[in-house]
XYZ file of C-alpha atoms in Angstrom:
601
model
C 48.585 -24.955 -49.890
C 45.405 -24.687 -47.888
C 46.584 -22.263 -45.636
C 48.269 -20.179 -48.251
C 44.502 -19.991 -50.076
C 42.935 -19.158 -46.574
C 45.341 -16.308 -45.848
C 44.932 -14.966 -49.313
C 41.252 -15.277 -48.919
C 41.310 -13.241 -45.544
C 43.630 -10.555 -47.423
C 41.151 -10.402 -50.075
C 38.310 -10.208 -47.750
C 39.945 -7.173 -46.074
C 40.752 -5.765 -49.327
C 37.353 -5.646 -50.652
C 35.534 -4.036 -47.730
C 37.983 -1.094 -48.450
C 36.905 -0.750 -52.184
C 33.810 -1.105 -53.981
C 34.083 -3.416 -57.164
C 33.531 -1.717 -60.655
C 31.895 -3.332 -63.337
C 34.878 -2.057 -65.405
C 37.361 -4.257 -63.339
C 37.330 -7.864 -64.829
C 37.397 -10.640 -61.985
C 39.292 -13.961 -62.953
C 39.040 -17.449 -61.178
C 42.678 -18.774 -60.153
C 42.822 -20.723 -63.396
C 43.100 -17.280 -65.219
C 39.745 -17.359 -66.671
C 37.516 -14.472 -67.114
C 34.542 -14.298 -64.979
C 31.555 -14.249 -67.068
C 28.035 -12.960 -65.425
C 25.494 -15.866 -65.378
C 22.610 -16.200 -67.674
C 20.209 -15.023 -64.925
C 21.924 -11.749 -64.523
C 20.242 -9.938 -67.396
C 20.672 -6.445 -68.283
C 17.126 -5.889 -66.531
C 17.903 -7.141 -63.383
C 21.138 -4.817 -63.058
C 20.823 -1.840 -60.941
C 23.626 0.731 -61.121
C 22.509 2.577 -58.038
C 24.960 2.608 -55.593
C 24.951 0.851 -52.343
C 23.151 3.036 -49.747
C 22.512 0.398 -47.055
C 24.406 -1.696 -44.563
C 27.344 -3.814 -45.382
C 26.352 -7.341 -44.796
C 29.284 -10.065 -45.630
C 28.199 -13.387 -46.258
C 30.119 -16.583 -46.743
C 28.850 -18.636 -49.127
C 29.500 -21.983 -50.632
C 28.484 -21.576 -54.223
C 28.623 -19.947 -57.388
C 26.602 -16.611 -57.144
C 27.041 -13.821 -58.994
C 29.274 -11.372 -60.426
C 30.322 -7.652 -59.598
C 26.886 -6.610 -60.187
C 24.209 -5.082 -58.294
C 21.050 -7.257 -59.275
C 17.529 -7.355 -57.898
C 16.712 -9.503 -55.133
C 14.660 -11.929 -57.866
C 18.068 -12.817 -59.513
C 20.027 -13.102 -56.390
C 21.881 -16.374 -55.591
C 20.545 -18.088 -58.774
C 23.088 -21.176 -58.102
C 24.958 -22.535 -55.377
C 27.603 -25.018 -56.513
C 31.415 -23.992 -55.964
C 32.870 -22.570 -53.050
C 33.088 -18.898 -53.162
C 33.094 -16.343 -50.510
C 30.904 -13.569 -51.057
C 29.926 -10.121 -50.045
C 26.138 -8.930 -49.738
C 25.500 -5.462 -50.311
C 21.918 -4.084 -49.885
C 20.954 -0.767 -51.571
C 17.587 0.809 -51.386
C 16.274 -1.617 -54.256
C 18.466 -4.455 -54.607
C 21.526 -6.367 -53.744
C 24.810 -6.572 -54.466
C 26.693 -9.812 -54.889
C 30.476 -9.938 -55.449
C 32.462 -13.257 -55.546
C 35.676 -12.726 -53.211
C 37.605 -15.988 -53.810
C 37.132 -19.007 -55.588
C 38.393 -22.109 -53.774
C 38.952 -26.045 -55.358
C 36.880 -28.061 -52.874
C 35.554 -31.515 -52.944
C 35.680 -32.639 -49.367
C 35.144 -29.416 -47.714
C 38.386 -29.321 -45.589
C 39.804 -26.052 -47.312
C 36.054 -24.539 -47.171
C 36.320 -25.151 -43.620
C 39.721 -23.319 -43.234
C 38.595 -20.525 -45.348
C 35.748 -20.241 -42.644
C 38.218 -20.026 -39.925
C 40.724 -17.582 -41.672
C 37.752 -15.210 -42.511
C 36.195 -13.772 -39.115
C 34.404 -10.931 -40.772
C 31.465 -13.081 -41.704
C 28.045 -12.093 -40.818
C 26.551 -14.802 -42.526
C 27.348 -18.522 -43.844
C 25.116 -19.791 -46.829
C 25.865 -23.893 -47.497
C 24.384 -26.764 -48.647
C 24.245 -30.232 -47.276
C 28.155 -31.006 -47.878
C 29.514 -28.411 -45.603
C 29.559 -29.196 -41.935
C 28.983 -26.148 -40.215
C 30.533 -27.165 -36.607
C 30.983 -25.828 -33.180
C 34.479 -24.907 -34.093
C 33.435 -23.091 -37.344
C 30.894 -21.383 -35.466
C 33.409 -20.131 -32.710
C 35.662 -19.036 -35.167
C 33.222 -16.963 -37.367
C 33.550 -14.039 -34.451
C 30.950 -11.848 -35.992
C 28.302 -14.537 -37.366
C 24.662 -13.813 -37.128
C 22.883 -15.965 -39.402
C 23.496 -19.719 -40.900
C 21.351 -20.139 -44.075
C 20.763 -23.890 -45.423
C 19.848 -23.583 -48.855
C 17.992 -26.766 -48.568
C 15.381 -28.614 -46.122
C 17.635 -30.638 -43.400
C 19.958 -28.878 -41.253
C 22.056 -32.097 -40.036
C 25.224 -30.546 -41.127
C 24.740 -27.627 -38.959
C 25.137 -27.694 -35.260
C 22.043 -26.290 -34.395
C 22.755 -26.340 -30.510
C 26.109 -24.485 -30.623
C 24.618 -21.885 -33.008
C 21.832 -21.431 -30.721
C 24.399 -20.909 -27.782
C 25.990 -18.480 -29.778
C 23.237 -16.443 -30.793
C 23.246 -17.243 -34.392
C 19.952 -17.673 -36.006
C 19.785 -21.026 -38.730
C 17.501 -20.758 -41.201
C 16.764 -23.032 -44.092
C 14.259 -23.477 -47.169
C 11.698 -26.163 -46.256
C 10.070 -25.275 -49.570
C 12.479 -25.122 -52.042
C 13.200 -28.669 -52.831
C 9.940 -30.124 -51.962
C 8.965 -30.759 -55.530
C 12.103 -32.376 -56.541
C 12.033 -34.576 -53.790
C 8.244 -35.589 -54.512
C 9.149 -36.475 -58.107
C 12.240 -38.680 -57.145
C 10.027 -40.808 -54.823
C 7.344 -41.123 -57.465
C 10.120 -42.281 -59.765
C 11.354 -44.693 -57.192
C 8.028 -46.136 -56.709
C 7.895 -46.617 -60.471
C 11.141 -48.324 -60.695
C 10.167 -50.781 -57.801
C 7.171 -51.861 -59.526
C 8.608 -52.652 -62.958
C 12.556 -53.159 -62.056
C 13.430 -50.608 -64.410
C 17.040 -49.777 -63.203
C 17.768 -53.530 -63.120
C 16.627 -54.544 -66.551
C 18.598 -51.203 -68.157
C 21.483 -52.613 -66.339
C 20.986 -56.160 -67.993
C 20.556 -54.497 -71.414
C 23.984 -52.757 -70.774
C 25.352 -56.192 -70.097
C 23.875 -57.471 -73.559
C 20.997 -59.473 -72.092
C 17.476 -59.767 -73.103
C 15.850 -60.931 -70.055
C 11.999 -60.241 -70.347
C 10.909 -63.013 -68.170
C 13.157 -62.065 -65.278
C 11.632 -58.586 -64.863
C 8.080 -59.063 -64.521
C 6.773 -56.326 -62.874
C 3.488 -55.170 -61.136
C 0.864 -52.456 -61.784
C 0.590 -49.778 -59.606
C -3.370 -49.284 -60.035
C -5.297 -50.596 -57.087
C -2.066 -50.882 -54.513
C -2.264 -49.008 -51.323
C 0.802 -46.570 -50.772
C 1.553 -45.816 -47.046
C 2.681 -41.992 -46.503
C 4.506 -41.473 -43.441
C 4.715 -38.122 -43.177
C 2.224 -35.722 -44.405
C 4.004 -32.435 -45.119
C 4.619 -30.710 -48.239
C 6.507 -33.577 -49.792
C 4.426 -36.265 -48.254
C 0.997 -34.864 -49.825
C 2.808 -33.916 -53.035
C 3.657 -37.776 -53.325
C 0.413 -38.580 -52.559
C -1.441 -36.623 -55.177
C 0.539 -37.841 -57.984
C 0.203 -41.304 -57.081
C -3.333 -41.266 -56.837
C -3.443 -40.455 -60.722
C -1.767 -43.822 -60.845
C -4.764 -45.308 -59.022
C -3.292 -45.931 -55.875
C -5.061 -45.953 -52.715
C -3.310 -43.766 -50.378
C -3.270 -43.978 -46.886
C -0.882 -42.256 -44.278
C 0.125 -40.979 -41.050
C 1.169 -37.662 -39.668
C 1.135 -36.670 -35.561
C 0.566 -33.208 -36.352
C -1.961 -33.118 -39.893
C -5.324 -33.727 -38.667
C -7.067 -36.253 -40.486
C -9.750 -33.793 -41.922
C -6.588 -31.676 -43.462
C -5.187 -34.815 -44.764
C -8.742 -36.229 -46.458
C -8.895 -33.061 -48.795
C -5.859 -34.404 -50.637
C -6.961 -37.961 -50.655
C -5.121 -39.567 -47.771
C -6.948 -41.609 -45.408
C -5.270 -41.485 -41.730
C -4.776 -44.484 -39.430
C -3.036 -45.839 -36.478
C 0.779 -47.107 -37.418
C -0.673 -50.629 -36.284
C -3.322 -50.350 -38.695
C -0.982 -49.239 -41.667
C 1.380 -52.010 -41.579
C -0.863 -55.096 -42.621
C -2.504 -53.023 -45.190
C 0.145 -51.391 -47.693
C 1.858 -52.750 -50.450
C 4.116 -49.929 -50.553
C 5.610 -47.449 -47.841
C 7.436 -44.429 -48.082
C 8.597 -42.169 -45.252
C 8.739 -38.263 -45.208
C 9.600 -37.297 -41.360
C 12.405 -35.412 -39.998
C 14.991 -37.519 -38.498
C 14.197 -37.405 -34.560
C 14.386 -40.021 -31.910
C 10.988 -40.683 -32.170
C 11.252 -41.679 -35.876
C 14.713 -43.131 -35.786
C 14.148 -46.718 -36.864
C 10.284 -46.603 -37.628
C 10.429 -49.250 -39.755
C 12.419 -52.112 -38.049
C 12.223 -56.099 -37.407
C 9.145 -55.688 -35.353
C 7.233 -53.596 -37.906
C 8.551 -55.316 -40.906
C 7.012 -58.415 -39.535
C 3.923 -56.919 -39.505
C 3.358 -55.761 -43.069
C 2.424 -57.950 -45.938
C 4.761 -60.114 -47.071
C 6.808 -58.647 -50.132
C 5.960 -54.873 -48.891
C 8.073 -52.264 -51.067
C 9.853 -49.350 -49.068
C 11.162 -46.084 -50.469
C 13.048 -43.443 -48.250
C 13.919 -40.327 -49.815
C 13.823 -38.169 -46.389
C 16.752 -38.939 -44.141
C 18.830 -42.094 -43.329
C 18.252 -43.696 -40.271
C 14.260 -43.669 -40.613
C 14.603 -47.221 -41.867
C 16.817 -49.570 -39.851
C 18.914 -50.283 -42.672
C 20.024 -53.849 -40.750
C 16.281 -54.959 -40.461
C 15.606 -53.633 -44.093
C 18.549 -56.119 -45.149
C 17.107 -58.859 -43.090
C 13.542 -58.396 -44.375
C 15.177 -58.481 -48.208
C 17.221 -61.411 -47.423
C 14.009 -63.116 -46.210
C 11.507 -62.011 -48.915
C 9.217 -60.321 -46.272
C 10.304 -57.192 -47.947
C 10.118 -57.490 -51.819
C 12.251 -54.440 -52.675
C 13.698 -51.180 -51.411
C 14.428 -48.034 -53.202
C 16.999 -45.601 -51.038
C 18.211 -42.222 -52.053
C 19.484 -41.613 -48.066
C 21.698 -43.370 -45.833
C 22.521 -43.323 -42.144
C 26.379 -42.950 -43.145
C 27.022 -41.110 -46.263
C 28.528 -42.567 -48.534
C 27.603 -45.991 -46.942
C 30.541 -48.117 -46.243
C 28.885 -51.032 -45.634
C 27.644 -51.953 -49.289
C 25.802 -55.224 -48.492
C 22.274 -53.117 -48.689
C 23.520 -50.952 -51.959
C 24.410 -54.193 -53.708
C 21.274 -56.576 -53.156
C 19.644 -57.012 -56.269
C 16.143 -56.034 -54.958
C 17.445 -52.580 -53.896
C 17.568 -49.317 -56.073
C 19.990 -46.648 -54.404
C 20.575 -42.859 -55.354
C 23.586 -40.915 -54.108
C 21.184 -38.244 -52.040
C 19.652 -37.093 -55.239
C 16.419 -35.593 -53.839
C 17.074 -31.598 -54.378
C 19.449 -32.561 -57.307
C 17.687 -30.713 -59.813
C 18.208 -27.431 -61.465
C 15.124 -26.281 -60.313
C 15.423 -27.127 -56.624
C 18.992 -25.885 -56.727
C 17.896 -22.318 -58.459
C 14.892 -22.120 -55.999
C 17.029 -22.605 -52.781
C 19.760 -20.259 -53.797
C 17.247 -17.663 -54.502
C 15.230 -18.350 -51.407
C 18.033 -18.421 -48.786
C 19.531 -15.340 -50.557
C 16.148 -13.398 -50.282
C 15.575 -14.747 -46.377
C 18.932 -13.173 -45.558
C 18.325 -10.188 -47.524
C 14.850 -9.623 -45.521
C 16.359 -10.391 -42.240
C 19.063 -7.873 -42.773
C 16.896 -4.831 -44.038
C 14.350 -5.557 -41.649
C 11.526 -7.019 -43.704
C 10.923 -9.876 -42.460
C 12.022 -13.283 -41.349
C 11.628 -16.844 -42.526
C 12.506 -20.485 -42.200
C 13.592 -20.368 -38.982
C 14.755 -23.242 -37.414
C 16.088 -22.258 -34.120
C 14.737 -18.853 -33.161
C 11.310 -18.744 -33.765
C 10.772 -15.532 -31.324
C 12.434 -13.458 -33.901
C 10.118 -14.262 -36.483
C 7.886 -11.977 -34.275
C 10.270 -9.529 -33.686
C 10.381 -8.641 -37.318
C 6.672 -7.497 -37.240
C 6.320 -3.714 -36.586
C 3.671 -4.065 -33.825
C 5.806 -6.088 -31.825
C 9.364 -4.684 -32.109
C 8.635 -1.944 -29.422
C 7.092 -4.483 -27.058
C 10.237 -6.654 -27.110
C 12.166 -3.600 -26.370
C 9.780 -3.035 -23.539
C 10.309 -6.668 -22.292
C 14.238 -6.440 -22.761
C 14.297 -3.074 -20.690
C 12.227 -4.591 -18.000
C 14.527 -7.638 -17.608
C 17.437 -5.313 -17.336
C 15.535 -3.057 -14.587
C 14.451 -5.874 -12.534
C 17.717 -7.615 -12.262
C 19.473 -4.055 -11.757
C 16.808 -3.346 -8.546
C 16.838 -6.986 -7.531
C 20.472 -7.352 -7.481
C 20.291 -11.190 -9.145
C 19.874 -13.039 -12.208
C 19.174 -16.425 -10.673
C 15.957 -17.500 -9.479
C 12.288 -17.530 -10.788
C 10.786 -14.489 -13.014
C 7.228 -14.281 -13.930
C 6.105 -12.611 -16.857
C 2.596 -11.681 -16.797
C 0.820 -9.924 -20.097
C -2.209 -8.034 -19.353
C -4.883 -7.057 -22.023
C -6.333 -8.846 -25.349
C -3.578 -7.249 -27.643
C -0.673 -9.119 -25.899
C -2.883 -12.489 -25.579
C -0.100 -14.332 -27.910
C 2.947 -12.407 -26.879
C 4.261 -14.811 -24.283
C 6.486 -16.603 -27.023
C 8.780 -13.718 -27.950
C 8.405 -11.699 -24.698
C 9.772 -14.348 -22.539
C 13.025 -14.670 -24.415
C 13.254 -10.892 -24.496
C 13.118 -10.919 -20.480
C 15.250 -13.142 -20.190
C 17.774 -11.514 -22.720
C 17.341 -8.308 -20.454
C 17.923 -10.153 -17.285
C 21.477 -11.744 -18.669
C 22.648 -8.539 -20.506
C 25.770 -7.056 -19.525
C 27.693 -10.449 -18.890
C 30.811 -11.718 -21.184
C 28.350 -13.247 -23.770
C 26.095 -11.437 -26.259
C 22.379 -12.247 -25.303
C 19.979 -12.574 -28.306
C 16.460 -13.824 -28.461
C 18.182 -16.793 -30.430
C 19.975 -17.788 -27.098
C 18.223 -16.284 -24.532
C 16.273 -19.130 -23.238
C 18.995 -21.649 -23.453
C 21.550 -19.482 -21.532
C 18.980 -18.486 -19.110
C 18.425 -22.203 -18.023
C 22.533 -22.567 -17.600
C 22.357 -19.397 -15.590
C 19.591 -20.770 -13.099
C 17.011 -18.529 -14.246
C 13.468 -19.816 -14.885
C 11.240 -17.505 -16.762
C 7.129 -18.291 -17.186
C 4.575 -16.211 -18.715
C 0.830 -16.029 -17.925
C -1.847 -13.943 -19.574
C -4.918 -12.286 -18.477
C -7.230 -10.540 -20.908
C -8.179 -7.542 -18.532
C -5.559 -4.634 -18.022
C -6.268 -1.795 -15.770
C -6.954 1.555 -17.270
C -5.555 3.787 -18.961
C -3.758 0.882 -20.923
C -6.699 -1.478 -21.290
C -6.378 -0.847 -25.273
C -2.786 -1.380 -25.415
C -2.025 -3.929 -22.905
C 0.909 -4.146 -19.919
C 3.764 -5.958 -19.315
C 4.329 -6.864 -15.465
C 7.682 -9.087 -14.703
C 8.224 -10.147 -11.454
C 11.253 -11.860 -9.384
C 9.423 -14.444 -7.248
C 10.021 -14.700 -3.698
C 10.996 -10.989 -3.315
C 9.035 -7.484 -3.332
C 10.699 -6.535 -6.661
C 8.384 -6.133 -9.563
C 8.279 -3.675 -12.905
C 5.465 -2.897 -15.272
C 5.641 -1.421 -18.747
C 3.933 -0.589 -21.888
C 4.547 0.970 -25.196
C 3.064 4.599 -26.063
C 3.469 4.777 -29.707
C 6.314 3.215 -30.238
C 8.263 4.130 -27.064
C 8.560 1.637 -24.256
C 7.760 3.062 -20.853
C 7.704 2.197 -17.142
C 4.560 2.419 -15.290
C 5.431 0.985 -11.568
C 8.486 -0.224 -9.940
C 8.447 -2.091 -6.523
C 4.811 -1.045 -5.884
C 5.292 2.622 -6.978
C 3.645 3.908 -9.629
C 5.129 6.561 -12.139
C 3.285 9.509 -12.024
C 3.801 10.023 -15.681
C 5.010 6.922 -18.022
C 8.703 7.139 -17.929
C 10.655 6.508 -21.168
C 12.894 3.353 -21.067
C 15.880 4.541 -23.021
C 19.573 4.529 -22.665
C 21.317 5.704 -20.390
C 19.148 5.791 -17.798
C 19.591 6.676 -13.958
C 17.432 5.048 -11.481
C 17.128 5.954 -7.670
C 15.199 5.743 -4.435
C 15.205 8.777 -1.931
C 13.082 10.226 0.645
C 10.198 11.739 -1.195
C 10.614 15.011 0.942
C 14.343 15.489 0.351
C 15.055 17.661 -2.921
C 18.748 17.467 -2.365
C 19.160 14.171 -4.484
C 18.079 16.170 -7.644
C 20.008 19.240 -6.817
C 23.103 16.968 -6.459
C 22.422 14.834 -9.636
C 21.986 18.538 -11.565
C 25.501 19.575 -10.309
C 27.042 16.312 -11.277
C 25.660 16.677 -14.812
C 26.938 20.331 -15.206
C 30.423 18.896 -14.289
C 30.325 15.774 -16.648
C 29.194 18.175 -19.792
C 25.938 16.014 -19.854
C 22.169 17.197 -20.059
C 19.177 15.962 -18.452
C 16.969 14.621 -21.270
C 13.904 13.495 -18.807
C 12.844 13.424 -15.460
C 9.924 11.294 -13.822
C 9.294 10.380 -10.306
C 6.863 7.695 -8.694
C 4.830 7.803 -5.896
C 5.607 7.986 -2.583
C 5.776 4.185 -0.988
C 6.876 4.292 2.921
C 7.928 7.719 2.482
C 10.487 7.081 -0.439
C 10.177 7.417 -4.163
C 11.721 6.575 -7.242
C 13.317 9.021 -9.818
C 13.656 8.182 -13.561
C 16.355 10.209 -15.258
C 17.349 9.894 -18.844
C 20.813 11.124 -19.798
C 22.564 12.545 -22.538
C 25.591 10.385 -21.342
C 26.077 8.307 -18.535
C 28.193 9.589 -15.573
C 31.374 7.979 -14.690
C 31.119 8.533 -11.041
C 28.046 8.687 -8.721
C 30.087 9.061 -5.449
C 28.227 12.451 -4.727
C 24.915 11.317 -5.417
C 25.120 8.113 -3.051
C 24.808 9.671 0.435
C 21.829 11.530 -0.833
C 19.720 8.469 -1.659
C 18.827 5.254 -0.432
C 20.338 3.415 -3.609
C 21.117 4.022 -7.197
C 21.465 2.566 -10.602
C 22.763 3.099 -13.960
C 21.568 1.373 -16.996
C 22.342 0.684 -20.217
C 19.289 -0.385 -22.075
C 20.067 -2.163 -25.708
């Protein structure tokens, strides 16, 4: 049955690419019920303008919208059911069209749909869908995975990076919901509200059994002072709680502005009545609360974890609860979800929820809209936010940095070509104040240029990883001083260490140009545009240019630009822009010392 649905999905995908949906064509779910536009798709949001932008196909696990062109503010209002969706980008909106409705509870059929649909440029998921290396490999056209939420534990980020697939999340979308749940957990621990409510449902009236405590005057330790941690702190201060905390990134001066006194962890343990954790799950935070730290805490300390399972050592927590060292725990997350070992969940002093941190209508709507808009902005070149594995790409979308990234990539390709090697150490030197912060995105761009032309597509996302595996080390240095006439714009110099090979370039207007090659200075800056022909020949011999002209005439190609360098040891470089690449250079080779034909991306 699942294979049949997957094949049907693939056929439907192909069909939709060949025809645009019309509002007059009703769509139905497999059960036969007529599709009804969601309430948020108001008439004011609908734009009847035909799609004029590029088609970007997004495989989206969730109910999105119907066959309407809706404004970005209304796109992907919620994601709750498996749907295959295509997003088109007109001049002022986004078309969201459901492709196939798949009944799914475990995600298995969803994965089969991913495997069968190889035409996806983007993939949008929540936490239940696992984007494994196998799924990434099956989606051959995939360029971006959007996680409608904060954590990306369900995405194989390393495999995505290796393939050059960008991983994005919506780190702010569910912050308020997670913070409010945490506050609710603290209140429930203090007054044993869930236990008392369960007792009432059993017909009991145990007023004395559920004696609680006031929060006023108690000390709350907040471990992790990012968006959620600070929201929790400010809300619990309204209850009269004293808030202390720890964060390796947020400075004490910053945390003081929202009322949190930062202390070393060793000073936090003995001072707090309540502990709440709001850190990512990293090797340094795994088991942050363990047997040793519980032993340093006040007896009866209360613990809340609405962040990630594994930050609190569940075995240590159970032992602390059994001994009374921990007075109670409220858990929304577990190391294994759902937890198979029920000892912790069944403990009378434990309040547990099935990972509800982001489970509010507002958070779901907010995350859906945010990830949709992030993908729209990426596809239309407006910008890039929420990047998990390609921080260099966020700079690539700035208009002023795009030509510099193109330059760095072109210089990498030229250096690899004339140096005839990929392995080794490459030094990238940025010259001039405007490029002071450019190393972060120019380094992967140079690596991408060095590795271009292989069997695997190289992007700014995977360039650094693939360079390391290829034995290529790219490092960056900077100097504020750049020689004239490029002192106001800057220069990029790329050298292959231990060899005489070095290329230098800059940007004129928005065009990357070559300034120097192996010590020879271009008499005029040479545009680095594809296809490009480079050759080195005797400065006094004009036969190379005459031969090249004859080759171009035979091939029906044109010489678009010609630039030559200064003479070094009686030879000079020529940089030639062509209208089309030449298929045979055999007639030119006897006239030159060396010749290269380049395809620059």
